[in-house]
Coordinates of C-alpha atoms in Angstrom, one line a residue:
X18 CA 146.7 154.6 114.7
X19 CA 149.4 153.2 116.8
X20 CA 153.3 152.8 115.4
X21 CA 152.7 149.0 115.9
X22 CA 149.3 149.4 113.9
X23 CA 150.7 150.8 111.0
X24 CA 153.7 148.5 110.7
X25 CA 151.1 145.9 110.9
X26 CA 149.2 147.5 108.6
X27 CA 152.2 147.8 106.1
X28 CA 153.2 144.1 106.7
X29 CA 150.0 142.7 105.6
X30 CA 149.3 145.2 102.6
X31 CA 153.3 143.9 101.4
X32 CA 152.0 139.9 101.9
X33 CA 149.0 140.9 100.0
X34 CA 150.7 142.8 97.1
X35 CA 153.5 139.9 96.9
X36 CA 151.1 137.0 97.0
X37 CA 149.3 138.8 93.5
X38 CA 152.6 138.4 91.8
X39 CA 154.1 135.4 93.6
X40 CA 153.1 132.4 94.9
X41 CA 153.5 131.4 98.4
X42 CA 156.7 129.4 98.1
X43 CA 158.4 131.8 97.0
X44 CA 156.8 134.9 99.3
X45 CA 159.9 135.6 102.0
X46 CA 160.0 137.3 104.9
X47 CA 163.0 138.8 103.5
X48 CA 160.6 140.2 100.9
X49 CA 157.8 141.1 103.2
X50 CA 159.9 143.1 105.1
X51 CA 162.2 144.7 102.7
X52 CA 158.3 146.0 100.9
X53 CA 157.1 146.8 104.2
X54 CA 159.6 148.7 105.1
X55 CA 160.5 146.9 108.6
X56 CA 163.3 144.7 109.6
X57 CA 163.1 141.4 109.4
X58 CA 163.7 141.0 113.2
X59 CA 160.6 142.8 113.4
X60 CA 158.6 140.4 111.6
X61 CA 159.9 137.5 113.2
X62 CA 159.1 139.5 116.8
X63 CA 156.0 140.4 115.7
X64 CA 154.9 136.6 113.7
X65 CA 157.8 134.2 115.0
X66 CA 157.6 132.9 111.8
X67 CA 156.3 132.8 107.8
X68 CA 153.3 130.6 109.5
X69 CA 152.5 133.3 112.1
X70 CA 152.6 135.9 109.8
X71 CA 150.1 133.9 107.2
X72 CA 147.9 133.5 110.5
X73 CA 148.0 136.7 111.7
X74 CA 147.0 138.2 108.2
X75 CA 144.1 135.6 108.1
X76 CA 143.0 136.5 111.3
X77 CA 143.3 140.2 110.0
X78 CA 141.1 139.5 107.1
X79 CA 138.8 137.4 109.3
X80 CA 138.2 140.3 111.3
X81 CA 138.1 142.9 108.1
X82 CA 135.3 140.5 106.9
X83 CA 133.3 140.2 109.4
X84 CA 133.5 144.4 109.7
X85 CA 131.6 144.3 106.6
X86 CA 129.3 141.8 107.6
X87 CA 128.8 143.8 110.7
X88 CA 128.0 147.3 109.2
X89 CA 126.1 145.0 106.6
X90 CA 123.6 143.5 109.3
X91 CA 123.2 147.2 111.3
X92 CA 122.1 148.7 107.9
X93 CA 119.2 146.1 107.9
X94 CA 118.1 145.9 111.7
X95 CA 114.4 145.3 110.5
X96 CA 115.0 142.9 107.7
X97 CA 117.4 139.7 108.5
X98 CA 116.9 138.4 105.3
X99 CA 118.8 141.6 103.3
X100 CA 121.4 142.1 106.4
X101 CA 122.1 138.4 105.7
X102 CA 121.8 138.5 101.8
X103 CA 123.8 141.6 101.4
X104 CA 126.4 140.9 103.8
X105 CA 127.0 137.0 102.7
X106 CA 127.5 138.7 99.2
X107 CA 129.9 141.3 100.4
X108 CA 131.9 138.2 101.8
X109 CA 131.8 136.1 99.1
X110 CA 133.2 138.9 96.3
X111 CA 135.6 140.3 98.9
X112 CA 136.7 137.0 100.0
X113 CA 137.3 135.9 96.1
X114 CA 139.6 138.7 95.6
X115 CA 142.0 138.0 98.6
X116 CA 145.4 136.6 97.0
X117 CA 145.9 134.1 100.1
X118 CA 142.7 132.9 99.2
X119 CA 142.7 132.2 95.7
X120 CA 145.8 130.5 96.2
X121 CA 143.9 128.2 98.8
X122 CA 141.3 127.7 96.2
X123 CA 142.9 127.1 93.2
X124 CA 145.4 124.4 95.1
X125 CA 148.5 127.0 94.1
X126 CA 149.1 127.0 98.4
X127 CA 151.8 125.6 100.5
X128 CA 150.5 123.2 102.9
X129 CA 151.0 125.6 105.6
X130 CA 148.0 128.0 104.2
X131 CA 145.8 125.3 103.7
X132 CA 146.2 124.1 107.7
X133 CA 145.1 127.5 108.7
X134 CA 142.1 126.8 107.1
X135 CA 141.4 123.1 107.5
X136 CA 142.9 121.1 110.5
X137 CA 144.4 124.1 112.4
X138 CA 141.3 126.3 111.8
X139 CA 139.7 125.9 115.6
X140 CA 140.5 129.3 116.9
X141 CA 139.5 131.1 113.3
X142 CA 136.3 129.9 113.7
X143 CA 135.7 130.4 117.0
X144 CA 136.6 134.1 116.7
X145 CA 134.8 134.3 113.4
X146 CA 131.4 132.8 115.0
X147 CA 132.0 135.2 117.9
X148 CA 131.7 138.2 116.1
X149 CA 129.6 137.3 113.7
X150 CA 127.2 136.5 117.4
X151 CA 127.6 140.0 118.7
X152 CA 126.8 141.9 115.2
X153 CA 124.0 140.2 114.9
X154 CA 122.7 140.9 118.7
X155 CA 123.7 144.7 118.1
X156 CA 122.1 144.7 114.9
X157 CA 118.9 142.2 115.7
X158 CA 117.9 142.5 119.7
X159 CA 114.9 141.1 119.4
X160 CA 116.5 137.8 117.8
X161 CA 116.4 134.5 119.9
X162 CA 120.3 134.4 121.4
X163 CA 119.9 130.9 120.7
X164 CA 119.3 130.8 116.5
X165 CA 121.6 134.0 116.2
X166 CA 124.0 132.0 118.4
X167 CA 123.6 128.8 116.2
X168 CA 123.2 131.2 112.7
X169 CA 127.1 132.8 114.1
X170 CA 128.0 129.4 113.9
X171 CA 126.6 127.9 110.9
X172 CA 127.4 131.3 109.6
X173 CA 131.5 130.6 110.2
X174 CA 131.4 127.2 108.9
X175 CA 129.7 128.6 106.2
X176 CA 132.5 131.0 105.2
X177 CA 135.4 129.0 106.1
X178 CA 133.9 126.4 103.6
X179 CA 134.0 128.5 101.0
X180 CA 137.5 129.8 101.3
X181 CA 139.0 126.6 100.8
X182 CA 136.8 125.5 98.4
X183 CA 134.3 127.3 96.4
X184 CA 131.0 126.5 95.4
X185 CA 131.2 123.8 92.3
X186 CA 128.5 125.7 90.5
X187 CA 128.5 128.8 88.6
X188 CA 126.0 130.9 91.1
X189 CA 127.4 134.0 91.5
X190 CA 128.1 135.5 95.0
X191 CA 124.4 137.4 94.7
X192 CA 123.0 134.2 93.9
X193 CA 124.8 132.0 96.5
X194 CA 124.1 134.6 99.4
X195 CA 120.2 135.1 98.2
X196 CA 120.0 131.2 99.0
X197 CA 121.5 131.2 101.8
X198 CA 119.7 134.5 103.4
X199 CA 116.1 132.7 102.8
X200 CA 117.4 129.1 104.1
X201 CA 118.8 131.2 107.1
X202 CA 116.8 134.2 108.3
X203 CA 113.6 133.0 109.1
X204 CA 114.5 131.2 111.9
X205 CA 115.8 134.7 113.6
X206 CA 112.8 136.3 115.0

């Protein structure tokens, strides 16, 4: 791993561990830095600002999540249905635990965190449904590039959805991704 990697790496595990114990108004960059154990030049270089760095760590958690769905799908390349299920349930329990999240959903978030995942969420989802598109080529071949290009989609929408705000019933993640796997993966192949 690069130099630039692991400070990166550092920055966002010190946002994480201060956003369990703090809420985001009062998460600094002073703070971030100090715990990361970078300047605080080097966050505003790296983020320009408390904004970019909240973006770039939900871009990094985008990306981390859709990992796991990725290796999720690939473990299932003859079953959709599971790849979907299990992966949609990794998600949804991962996703739960994330402190930037459950500050989103419980309405403890400063405006800013809530436009990166409402009005200003364009090029989240875009990535999001972009990855989600090539795991599920890798992982199904035989799939119609036109469903696993509109199930990438759906699939992001989905997710995002649920970040900011969570399902108003008490299904738990199994449940909710079970239902969602048999709605979704029949259309695949």
């Amino acid at each position: 791993m690069s130099a630039a990697a692991e400070r990166r790496t550092a920055v966002f595990a010190a946002l994480r561990s201060l956003l369990l114990e703090h809420p985001w108004g009062e998460v600094t960059l002073e703070a971030v830095a100090r715990d990361a154990g970078v300047s605080r030049q080097t966050l505003y270089n790296s983020f320009g600002s408390r904004y970019g760095l909240a973006q770039a760590y939900t871009v990094d958690l985008a990306d981390a999540l859709c990992a796991v769905i990725a290796a999720t799908l690939a473990e299932h390349p003859d079953d959709p249905r599971t790849g979907l299920r299990e992966g949609l349930r990794h998600y949804l329990e991962i996703a739960a635990e994330d402190p930037l999240i459950q500050r989103v959903r419980t309405g403890d978030a400063h405006h800013d965190l809530v436009r990166i995942v409402t009005v200003d969420a364009g090029p989240l989802l875009v990535r999001v449904a972009e990855r989600l598109e090539a795991a599920a080529r890798t992982a199904w071949p035989a799939a119609d590039p036109d469903a696993v290009r509109t199930l990438a989609r759906a699939l992001a929408r989905l997710a995002l959805s649920y970040v900011t705000m969570p399902p108003e019933y008490d299904d738990s993640p199994a449940a909710i991704a079970a239902g969602l796997s048999v709605l979704l993966a029949p259309k695949l192949m």
